[in-house]
Amino acid sequence: MPLAPAEPSPYLYATSTPDTSAFTYDKIMAATIDERARWRCRRKGCRDYEVSVRAGSFFAKSKLPLTKCLQLLLFWCSYLPVGIAQQWLDISAVATIDWYNFCRNICYKEMLTCNMQIGGPGHIVEIDETSLKKKSRYGRGLQHPDNWLFGAETKAQYANSMSTTAKELPRGWKEVQSKSRPGKVYFLHVKSGEKTWKLSHVHAKEREFRHRAVDKKKRRSADGSSGSESVQALHILVKHSGSRRPSSWRQETITRSKAVAEAKAGGIREKLLACVEANPDRSSEALRELFEEIAKEESDCSSAKRGGDLGPFTRGKMTPSFEKAAFALKVGEMSDLVESDSGIHVILRIA
């Protein structure tokens, strides 16, 4: 009766021939990748001694794959948040938090064994001591022990009046001595009044300001009006019941629907276009005269008494849809119907 084939041995030393070494480079690398591989001593009386990839390491009691354990260590050393590590590795929040706590405990124990001196000549050491204690309800029941939190910071003292940090500050920021924390400085943005204790935050905010400026410039270029910083326009406003404020100097309560308002504004625009066609020699003057006349009679805006003249305005002063349409026009050009939360507009740019 033939013997059944033996199952593959989980031990690395079991090789096809007794003379083949189990510790070649290829086999060691294969064993490192294969977490089930183990090494056992061949000597008699020593066969109970086994060594594996995880044995005696940080990963001995972990059930996670070794690759994910190493990635967790990398994420923790890179100061990545728990949520990002959990999402990237597709593991539970409990496992991620346990690993992060484990890494912190290792550092904590290592720090306790270090006999380091902080401070020294020319340095001030600021030590903060805080007692974090869970309070019992009504002062009765289980008494919780104190948990002390210690923090230390060194600050170099410079002989000159301006520190090296102040020289590194971007334009618009200045270094200010703190009155509440003697010996410490904070950083103040002169225009906005924003404050921060960390120089890294200053540079981060400065990068954010630059990105916003670049984005704003790109948006202006996309609108096709980057060369116009100020415009002057006349407009005729027709409000409806859905307007932001459905009332005007002409009518206390406006009840017309949006469709009716669009039809009325469209009729006004057609009348203005007909005026341009009827006066080819002086179309610009005739258009403005008729526009101002209609605005004084029909516009629901308070600018009606000025013939719909809004005066010069820059970006950010009007609603976005109105501003975009006005800046896109050329001088003497009239817009299509423009909708905003105030109502339906017809715009004529005059400067």
JSON list of N, CA and C in Angstrom, two decimals, residues 90-155:
[
{"chain": "A", "resi": 90, "resn": "ASP", "atom": "N", "xyz": [-7.77, 49.97, 5.65]},
{"chain": "A", "resi": 90, "resn": "ASP", "atom": "CA", "xyz": [-9.02, 49.23, 5.72]},
{"chain": "A", "resi": 90, "resn": "ASP", "atom": "C", "xyz": [-9.06, 48.31, 6.94]},
{"chain": "A", "resi": 91, "resn": "ILE", "atom": "N", "xyz": [-8.78, 48.89, 8.11]},
{"chain": "A", "resi": 91, "resn": "ILE", "atom": "CA", "xyz": [-8.87, 48.14, 9.36]},
{"chain": "A", "resi": 91, "resn": "ILE", "atom": "C", "xyz": [-9.80, 48.90, 10.30]},
{"chain": "A", "resi": 92, "resn": "SER", "atom": "N", "xyz": [-10.14, 48.26, 11.42]},
{"chain": "A", "resi": 92, "resn": "SER", "atom": "CA", "xyz": [-11.09, 48.88, 12.34]},
{"chain": "A", "resi": 92, "resn": "SER", "atom": "C", "xyz": [-10.46, 50.04, 13.09]},
{"chain": "A", "resi": 93, "resn": "ALA", "atom": "N", "xyz": [-11.32, 50.92, 13.59]},
{"chain": "A", "resi": 93, "resn": "ALA", "atom": "CA", "xyz": [-10.84, 52.07, 14.36]},
{"chain": "A", "resi": 93, "resn": "ALA", "atom": "C", "xyz": [-10.19, 51.62, 15.66]},
{"chain": "A", "resi": 94, "resn": "VAL", "atom": "N", "xyz": [-10.74, 50.55, 16.26]},
{"chain": "A", "resi": 94, "resn": "VAL", "atom": "CA", "xyz": [-10.18, 50.05, 17.53]},
{"chain": "A", "resi": 94, "resn": "VAL", "atom": "C", "xyz": [-8.74, 49.58, 17.33]},
{"chain": "A", "resi": 95, "resn": "ALA", "atom": "N", "xyz": [-8.50, 48.82, 16.26]},
{"chain": "A", "resi": 95, "resn": "ALA", "atom": "CA", "xyz": [-7.15, 48.32, 16.00]},
{"chain": "A", "resi": 95, "resn": "ALA", "atom": "C", "xyz": [-6.18, 49.47, 15.73]},
{"chain": "A", "resi": 96, "resn": "THR", "atom": "N", "xyz": [-6.63, 50.46, 14.98]},
{"chain": "A", "resi": 96, "resn": "THR", "atom": "CA", "xyz": [-5.75, 51.60, 14.68]},
{"chain": "A", "resi": 96, "resn": "THR", "atom": "C", "xyz": [-5.40, 52.37, 15.94]},
{"chain": "A", "resi": 97, "resn": "ILE", "atom": "N", "xyz": [-6.41, 52.65, 16.77]},
{"chain": "A", "resi": 97, "resn": "ILE", "atom": "CA", "xyz": [-6.17, 53.40, 18.01]},
{"chain": "A", "resi": 97, "resn": "ILE", "atom": "C", "xyz": [-5.27, 52.61, 18.94]},
{"chain": "A", "resi": 98, "resn": "ASP", "atom": "N", "xyz": [-5.48, 51.28, 19.03]},
{"chain": "A", "resi": 98, "resn": "ASP", "atom": "CA", "xyz": [-4.62, 50.45, 19.88]},
{"chain": "A", "resi": 98, "resn": "ASP", "atom": "C", "xyz": [-3.16, 50.53, 19.44]},
{"chain": "A", "resi": 99, "resn": "TRP", "atom": "N", "xyz": [-2.93, 50.50, 18.13]},
{"chain": "A", "resi": 99, "resn": "TRP", "atom": "CA", "xyz": [-1.56, 50.57, 17.64]},
{"chain": "A", "resi": 99, "resn": "TRP", "atom": "C", "xyz": [-0.94, 51.93, 17.90]},
{"chain": "A", "resi": 100, "resn": "TYR", "atom": "N", "xyz": [-1.70, 52.99, 17.73]},
{"chain": "A", "resi": 100, "resn": "TYR", "atom": "CA", "xyz": [-1.19, 54.33, 18.01]},
{"chain": "A", "resi": 100, "resn": "TYR", "atom": "C", "xyz": [-0.86, 54.48, 19.49]},
{"chain": "A", "resi": 101, "resn": "ASN", "atom": "N", "xyz": [-1.74, 53.95, 20.36]},
{"chain": "A", "resi": 101, "resn": "ASN", "atom": "CA", "xyz": [-1.46, 54.00, 21.80]},
{"chain": "A", "resi": 101, "resn": "ASN", "atom": "C", "xyz": [-0.24, 53.16, 22.15]},
{"chain": "A", "resi": 102, "resn": "PHE", "atom": "N", "xyz": [-0.09, 52.02, 21.49]},
{"chain": "A", "resi": 102, "resn": "PHE", "atom": "CA", "xyz": [1.07, 51.16, 21.72]},
{"chain": "A", "resi": 102, "resn": "PHE", "atom": "C", "xyz": [2.36, 51.89, 21.37]},
{"chain": "A", "resi": 103, "resn": "CYS", "atom": "N", "xyz": [2.36, 52.58, 20.24]},
{"chain": "A", "resi": 103, "resn": "CYS", "atom": "CA", "xyz": [3.56, 53.34, 19.83]},
{"chain": "A", "resi": 103, "resn": "CYS", "atom": "C", "xyz": [3.87, 54.44, 20.83]},
{"chain": "A", "resi": 104, "resn": "ARG", "atom": "N", "xyz": [2.84, 55.11, 21.32]},
{"chain": "A", "resi": 104, "resn": "ARG", "atom": "CA", "xyz": [3.07, 56.17, 22.31]},
{"chain": "A", "resi": 104, "resn": "ARG", "atom": "C", "xyz": [3.63, 55.60, 23.61]},
{"chain": "A", "resi": 105, "resn": "ASN", "atom": "N", "xyz": [3.12, 54.44, 24.01]},
{"chain": "A", "resi": 105, "resn": "ASN", "atom": "CA", "xyz": [3.62, 53.82, 25.24]},
{"chain": "A", "resi": 105, "resn": "ASN", "atom": "C", "xyz": [5.08, 53.41, 25.11]},
{"chain": "A", "resi": 106, "resn": "ILE", "atom": "N", "xyz": [5.47, 52.93, 23.94]},
{"chain": "A", "resi": 106, "resn": "ILE", "atom": "CA", "xyz": [6.87, 52.57, 23.71]},
{"chain": "A", "resi": 106, "resn": "ILE", "atom": "C", "xyz": [7.76, 53.80, 23.87]},
{"chain": "A", "resi": 107, "resn": "CYS", "atom": "N", "xyz": [7.33, 54.91, 23.27]},
{"chain": "A", "resi": 107, "resn": "CYS", "atom": "CA", "xyz": [8.11, 56.15, 23.39]},
{"chain": "A", "resi": 107, "resn": "CYS", "atom": "C", "xyz": [8.14, 56.64, 24.84]},
{"chain": "A", "resi": 108, "resn": "TYR", "atom": "N", "xyz": [7.01, 56.50, 25.53]},
{"chain": "A", "resi": 108, "resn": "TYR", "atom": "CA", "xyz": [6.94, 56.94, 26.92]},
{"chain": "A", "resi": 108, "resn": "TYR", "atom": "C", "xyz": [7.91, 56.15, 27.79]},
{"chain": "A", "resi": 109, "resn": "LYS", "atom": "N", "xyz": [7.93, 54.82, 27.60]},
{"chain": "A", "resi": 109, "resn": "LYS", "atom": "CA", "xyz": [8.85, 54.00, 28.40]},
{"chain": "A", "resi": 109, "resn": "LYS", "atom": "C", "xyz": [10.30, 54.30, 28.06]},
{"chain": "A", "resi": 110, "resn": "GLU", "atom": "N", "xyz": [10.57, 54.57, 26.77]},
{"chain": "A", "resi": 110, "resn": "GLU", "atom": "CA", "xyz": [11.93, 54.89, 26.37]},
{"chain": "A", "resi": 110, "resn": "GLU", "atom": "C", "xyz": [12.37, 56.22, 26.97]},
{"chain": "A", "resi": 111, "resn": "MET", "atom": "N", "xyz": [11.46, 57.19, 27.02]},
{"chain": "A", "resi": 111, "resn": "MET", "atom": "CA", "xyz": [11.80, 58.49, 27.60]},
{"chain": "A", "resi": 111, "resn": "MET", "atom": "C", "xyz": [12.10, 58.39, 29.08]},
{"chain": "A", "resi": 112, "resn": "LEU", "atom": "N", "xyz": [11.41, 57.46, 29.78]},
{"chain": "A", "resi": 112, "resn": "LEU", "atom": "CA", "xyz": [11.66, 57.30, 31.21]},
{"chain": "A", "resi": 112, "resn": "LEU", "atom": "C", "xyz": [13.06, 56.77, 31.48]},
{"chain": "A", "resi": 113, "resn": "THR", "atom": "N", "xyz": [13.61, 56.01, 30.54]},
{"chain": "A", "resi": 113, "resn": "THR", "atom": "CA", "xyz": [14.95, 55.47, 30.73]},
{"chain": "A", "resi": 113, "resn": "THR", "atom": "C", "xyz": [16.05, 56.45, 30.34]},
{"chain": "A", "resi": 114, "resn": "CYS", "atom": "N", "xyz": [15.67, 57.56, 29.69]},
{"chain": "A", "resi": 114, "resn": "CYS", "atom": "CA", "xyz": [16.67, 58.54, 29.24]},
{"chain": "A", "resi": 114, "resn": "CYS", "atom": "C", "xyz": [16.89, 59.58, 30.33]},
{"chain": "A", "resi": 115, "resn": "ASN", "atom": "N", "xyz": [18.13, 59.82, 30.64]},
{"chain": "A", "resi": 115, "resn": "ASN", "atom": "CA", "xyz": [18.49, 60.84, 31.63]},
{"chain": "A", "resi": 115, "resn": "ASN", "atom": "C", "xyz": [19.01, 62.05, 30.87]},
{"chain": "A", "resi": 116, "resn": "MET", "atom": "N", "xyz": [18.08, 62.89, 30.41]},
{"chain": "A", "resi": 116, "resn": "MET", "atom": "CA", "xyz": [18.45, 64.03, 29.58]},
{"chain": "A", "resi": 116, "resn": "MET", "atom": "C", "xyz": [18.39, 65.32, 30.38]},
{"chain": "A", "resi": 117, "resn": "GLN", "atom": "N", "xyz": [19.26, 66.22, 30.04]},
{"chain": "A", "resi": 117, "resn": "GLN", "atom": "CA", "xyz": [19.25, 67.55, 30.63]},
{"chain": "A", "resi": 117, "resn": "GLN", "atom": "C", "xyz": [18.66, 68.52, 29.62]},
{"chain": "A", "resi": 118, "resn": "ILE", "atom": "N", "xyz": [17.65, 69.25, 30.04]},
{"chain": "A", "resi": 118, "resn": "ILE", "atom": "CA", "xyz": [17.06, 70.26, 29.17]},
{"chain": "A", "resi": 118, "resn": "ILE", "atom": "C", "xyz": [17.49, 71.62, 29.66]},
{"chain": "A", "resi": 119, "resn": "GLY", "atom": "N", "xyz": [17.61, 72.53, 28.73]},
{"chain": "A", "resi": 119, "resn": "GLY", "atom": "CA", "xyz": [18.07, 73.87, 29.10]},
{"chain": "A", "resi": 119, "resn": "GLY", "atom": "C", "xyz": [19.57, 73.96, 29.10]},
{"chain": "A", "resi": 120, "resn": "GLY", "atom": "N", "xyz": [20.10, 74.93, 29.83]},
{"chain": "A", "resi": 120, "resn": "GLY", "atom": "CA", "xyz": [21.53, 75.16, 29.87]},
{"chain": "A", "resi": 120, "resn": "GLY", "atom": "C", "xyz": [21.82, 76.65, 29.81]},
{"chain": "A", "resi": 121, "resn": "PRO", "atom": "N", "xyz": [23.08, 77.02, 29.70]},
{"chain": "A", "resi": 121, "resn": "PRO", "atom": "CA", "xyz": [23.44, 78.44, 29.65]},
{"chain": "A", "resi": 121, "resn": "PRO", "atom": "C", "xyz": [22.79, 79.14, 28.46]},
{"chain": "A", "resi": 122, "resn": "GLY", "atom": "N", "xyz": [22.15, 80.26, 28.73]},
{"chain": "A", "resi": 122, "resn": "GLY", "atom": "CA", "xyz": [21.51, 81.03, 27.67]},
{"chain": "A", "resi": 122, "resn": "GLY", "atom": "C", "xyz": [20.14, 80.54, 27.28]},
{"chain": "A", "resi": 123, "resn": "HIS", "atom": "N", "xyz": [19.58, 79.57, 28.01]},
{"chain": "A", "resi": 123, "resn": "HIS", "atom": "CA", "xyz": [18.27, 79.03, 27.68]},
{"chain": "A", "resi": 123, "resn": "HIS", "atom": "C", "xyz": [17.34, 79.15, 28.88]},
{"chain": "A", "resi": 124, "resn": "ILE", "atom": "N", "xyz": [16.07, 79.34, 28.60]},
{"chain": "A", "resi": 124, "resn": "ILE", "atom": "CA", "xyz": [15.03, 79.32, 29.63]},
{"chain": "A", "resi": 124, "resn": "ILE", "atom": "C", "xyz": [14.16, 78.10, 29.38]},
{"chain": "A", "resi": 125, "resn": "VAL", "atom": "N", "xyz": [13.89, 77.34, 30.43]},
{"chain": "A", "resi": 125, "resn": "VAL", "atom": "CA", "xyz": [13.05, 76.15, 30.33]},
{"chain": "A", "resi": 125, "resn": "VAL", "atom": "C", "xyz": [11.72, 76.45, 30.99]},
{"chain": "A", "resi": 126, "resn": "GLU", "atom": "N", "xyz": [10.65, 76.31, 30.24]},
{"chain": "A", "resi": 126, "resn": "GLU", "atom": "CA", "xyz": [9.31, 76.51, 30.78]},
{"chain": "A", "resi": 126, "resn": "GLU", "atom": "C", "xyz": [8.66, 75.14, 30.97]},
{"chain": "A", "resi": 127, "resn": "ILE", "atom": "N", "xyz": [8.27, 74.83, 32.19]},
{"chain": "A", "resi": 127, "resn": "ILE", "atom": "CA", "xyz": [7.68, 73.53, 32.52]},
{"chain": "A", "resi": 127, "resn": "ILE", "atom": "C", "xyz": [6.22, 73.75, 32.92]},
{"chain": "A", "resi": 128, "resn": "ASP", "atom": "N", "xyz": [5.33, 73.07, 32.25]},
{"chain": "A", "resi": 128, "resn": "ASP", "atom": "CA", "xyz": [3.90, 73.13, 32.57]},
{"chain": "A", "resi": 128, "resn": "ASP", "atom": "C", "xyz": [3.50, 71.84, 33.26]},
{"chain": "A", "resi": 129, "resn": "GLU", "atom": "N", "xyz": [2.81, 71.97, 34.39]},
{"chain": "A", "resi": 129, "resn": "GLU", "atom": "CA", "xyz": [2.32, 70.82, 35.14]},
{"chain": "A", "resi": 129, "resn": "GLU", "atom": "C", "xyz": [0.80, 70.93, 35.26]},
{"chain": "A", "resi": 130, "resn": "THR", "atom": "N", "xyz": [0.11, 69.90, 34.82]},
{"chain": "A", "resi": 130, "resn": "THR", "atom": "CA", "xyz": [-1.34, 69.91, 34.86]},
{"chain": "A", "resi": 130, "resn": "THR", "atom": "C", "xyz": [-1.84, 68.59, 35.45]},
{"chain": "A", "resi": 131, "resn": "SER", "atom": "N", "xyz": [-2.76, 68.69, 36.40]},
{"chain": "A", "resi": 131, "resn": "SER", "atom": "CA", "xyz": [-3.36, 67.51, 37.00]},
{"chain": "A", "resi": 131, "resn": "SER", "atom": "C", "xyz": [-4.71, 67.27, 36.36]},
{"chain": "A", "resi": 132, "resn": "LEU", "atom": "N", "xyz": [-4.84, 66.13, 35.68]},
{"chain": "A", "resi": 132, "resn": "LEU", "atom": "CA", "xyz": [-6.09, 65.76, 35.02]},
{"chain": "A", "resi": 132, "resn": "LEU", "atom": "C", "xyz": [-6.76, 64.68, 35.86]},
{"chain": "A", "resi": 133, "resn": "LYS", "atom": "N", "xyz": [-7.83, 65.05, 36.53]},
{"chain": "A", "resi": 133, "resn": "LYS", "atom": "CA", "xyz": [-8.48, 64.11, 37.44]},
{"chain": "A", "resi": 133, "resn": "LYS", "atom": "C", "xyz": [-9.97, 64.06, 37.13]},
{"chain": "A", "resi": 134, "resn": "LYS", "atom": "N", "xyz": [-10.49, 62.86, 37.00]},
{"chain": "A", "resi": 134, "resn": "LYS", "atom": "CA", "xyz": [-11.91, 62.69, 36.75]},
{"chain": "A", "resi": 134, "resn": "LYS", "atom": "C", "xyz": [-12.68, 62.91, 38.05]},
{"chain": "A", "resi": 135, "resn": "LYS", "atom": "N", "xyz": [-13.61, 63.84, 38.00]},
{"chain": "A", "resi": 135, "resn": "LYS", "atom": "CA", "xyz": [-14.35, 64.19, 39.21]},
{"chain": "A", "resi": 135, "resn": "LYS", "atom": "C", "xyz": [-15.48, 63.20, 39.45]},
{"chain": "A", "resi": 136, "resn": "SER", "atom": "N", "xyz": [-15.69, 62.86, 40.72]},
{"chain": "A", "resi": 136, "resn": "SER", "atom": "CA", "xyz": [-16.80, 62.00, 41.09]},
{"chain": "A", "resi": 136, "resn": "SER", "atom": "C", "xyz": [-18.06, 62.84, 41.26]},
{"chain": "A", "resi": 137, "resn": "ARG", "atom": "N", "xyz": [-19.18, 62.27, 40.95]},
{"chain": "A", "resi": 137, "resn": "ARG", "atom": "CA", "xyz": [-20.43, 63.02, 41.05]},
{"chain": "A", "resi": 137, "resn": "ARG", "atom": "C", "xyz": [-20.77, 63.27, 42.52]},
{"chain": "A", "resi": 138, "resn": "TYR", "atom": "N", "xyz": [-21.03, 64.52, 42.83]},
{"chain": "A", "resi": 138, "resn": "TYR", "atom": "CA", "xyz": [-21.37, 64.96, 44.19]},
{"chain": "A", "resi": 138, "resn": "TYR", "atom": "C", "xyz": [-20.26, 64.66, 45.19]},
{"chain": "A", "resi": 139, "resn": "GLY", "atom": "N", "xyz": [-19.03, 64.36, 44.69]},
{"chain": "A", "resi": 139, "resn": "GLY", "atom": "CA", "xyz": [-17.91, 64.12, 45.59]},
{"chain": "A", "resi": 139, "resn": "GLY", "atom": "C", "xyz": [-17.98, 62.80, 46.32]},
{"chain": "A", "resi": 140, "resn": "ARG", "atom": "N", "xyz": [-18.83, 61.88, 45.85]},
{"chain": "A", "resi": 140, "resn": "ARG", "atom": "CA", "xyz": [-18.96, 60.59, 46.52]},
{"chain": "A", "resi": 140, "resn": "ARG", "atom": "C", "xyz": [-18.59, 59.47, 45.55]},
{"chain": "A", "resi": 141, "resn": "GLY", "atom": "N", "xyz": [-18.45, 58.27, 46.08]},
{"chain": "A", "resi": 141, "resn": "GLY", "atom": "CA", "xyz": [-18.18, 57.11, 45.25]},
{"chain": "A", "resi": 141, "resn": "GLY", "atom": "C", "xyz": [-16.70, 56.88, 45.02]},
{"chain": "A", "resi": 142, "resn": "LEU", "atom": "N", "xyz": [-16.39, 56.27, 43.87]},
{"chain": "A", "resi": 142, "resn": "LEU", "atom": "CA", "xyz": [-15.03, 55.90, 43.55]},
{"chain": "A", "resi": 142, "resn": "LEU", "atom": "C", "xyz": [-14.15, 57.13, 43.38]},
{"chain": "A", "resi": 143, "resn": "GLN", "atom": "N", "xyz": [-13.03, 57.15, 44.05]},
{"chain": "A", "resi": 143, "resn": "GLN", "atom": "CA", "xyz": [-12.08, 58.25, 43.94]},
{"chain": "A", "resi": 143, "resn": "GLN", "atom": "C", "xyz": [-11.04, 57.89, 42.87]},
{"chain": "A", "resi": 144, "resn": "HIS", "atom": "N", "xyz": [-10.90, 58.74, 41.88]},
{"chain": "A", "resi": 144, "resn": "HIS", "atom": "CA", "xyz": [-9.99, 58.48, 40.77]},
{"chain": "A", "resi": 144, "resn": "HIS", "atom": "C", "xyz": [-8.62, 59.08, 41.07]},
{"chain": "A", "resi": 145, "resn": "PRO", "atom": "N", "xyz": [-7.56, 58.39, 40.70]},
{"chain": "A", "resi": 145, "resn": "PRO", "atom": "CA", "xyz": [-6.21, 58.92, 40.95]},
{"chain": "A", "resi": 145, "resn": "PRO", "atom": "C", "xyz": [-5.89, 60.10, 40.04]},
{"chain": "A", "resi": 146, "resn": "ASP", "atom": "N", "xyz": [-4.92, 60.89, 40.47]},
{"chain": "A", "resi": 146, "resn": "ASP", "atom": "CA", "xyz": [-4.47, 62.02, 39.66]},
{"chain": "A", "resi": 146, "resn": "ASP", "atom": "C", "xyz": [-3.67, 61.53, 38.46]},
{"chain": "A", "resi": 147, "resn": "ASN", "atom": "N", "xyz": [-3.87, 62.17, 37.33]},
{"chain": "A", "resi": 147, "resn": "ASN", "atom": "CA", "xyz": [-3.06, 61.93, 36.14]},
{"chain": "A", "resi": 147, "resn": "ASN", "atom": "C", "xyz": [-2.33, 63.23, 35.81]},
{"chain": "A", "resi": 148, "resn": "TRP", "atom": "N", "xyz": [-1.02, 63.22, 36.01]},
{"chain": "A", "resi": 148, "resn": "TRP", "atom": "CA", "xyz": [-0.24, 64.43, 35.82]},
{"chain": "A", "resi": 148, "resn": "TRP", "atom": "C", "xyz": [0.31, 64.49, 34.41]},
{"chain": "A", "resi": 149, "resn": "LEU", "atom": "N", "xyz": [0.21, 65.65, 33.82]},
{"chain": "A", "resi": 149, "resn": "LEU", "atom": "CA", "xyz": [0.73, 65.89, 32.47]},
{"chain": "A", "resi": 149, "resn": "LEU", "atom": "C", "xyz": [1.82, 66.94, 32.56]},
{"chain": "A", "resi": 150, "resn": "PHE", "atom": "N", "xyz": [3.00, 66.59, 32.06]},
{"chain": "A", "resi": 150, "resn": "PHE", "atom": "CA", "xyz": [4.14, 67.49, 32.12]},
{"chain": "A", "resi": 150, "resn": "PHE", "atom": "C", "xyz": [4.55, 67.88, 30.70]},
{"chain": "A", "resi": 151, "resn": "GLY", "atom": "N", "xyz": [4.90, 69.12, 30.53]},
{"chain": "A", "resi": 151, "resn": "GLY", "atom": "CA", "xyz": [5.41, 69.60, 29.25]},
{"chain": "A", "resi": 151, "resn": "GLY", "atom": "C", "xyz": [6.54, 70.57, 29.48]},
{"chain": "A", "resi": 152, "resn": "ALA", "atom": "N", "xyz": [7.54, 70.54, 28.63]},
{"chain": "A", "resi": 152, "resn": "ALA", "atom": "CA", "xyz": [8.70, 71.42, 28.78]},
{"chain": "A", "resi": 152, "resn": "ALA", "atom": "C", "xyz": [9.06, 72.01, 27.44]},
{"chain": "A", "resi": 153, "resn": "GLU", "atom": "N", "xyz": [9.52, 73.25, 27.47]},
{"chain": "A", "resi": 153, "resn": "GLU", "atom": "CA", "xyz": [9.91, 73.93, 26.25]},
{"chain": "A", "resi": 153, "resn": "GLU", "atom": "C", "xyz": [11.11, 74.81, 26.55]},
{"chain": "A", "resi": 154, "resn": "THR", "atom": "N", "xyz": [12.07, 74.81, 25.64]},
{"chain": "A", "resi": 154, "resn": "THR", "atom": "CA", "xyz": [13.24, 75.66, 25.81]},
{"chain": "A", "resi": 154, "resn": "THR", "atom": "C", "xyz": [13.16, 76.80, 24.81]},
{"chain": "A", "resi": 155, "resn": "LYS", "atom": "N", "xyz": [13.66, 77.95, 25.23]},
{"chain": "A", "resi": 155, "resn": "LYS", "atom": "CA", "xyz": [13.66, 79.13, 24.36]},
{"chain": "A", "resi": 155, "resn": "LYS", "atom": "C", "xyz": [15.00, 79.81, 24.48]}
]
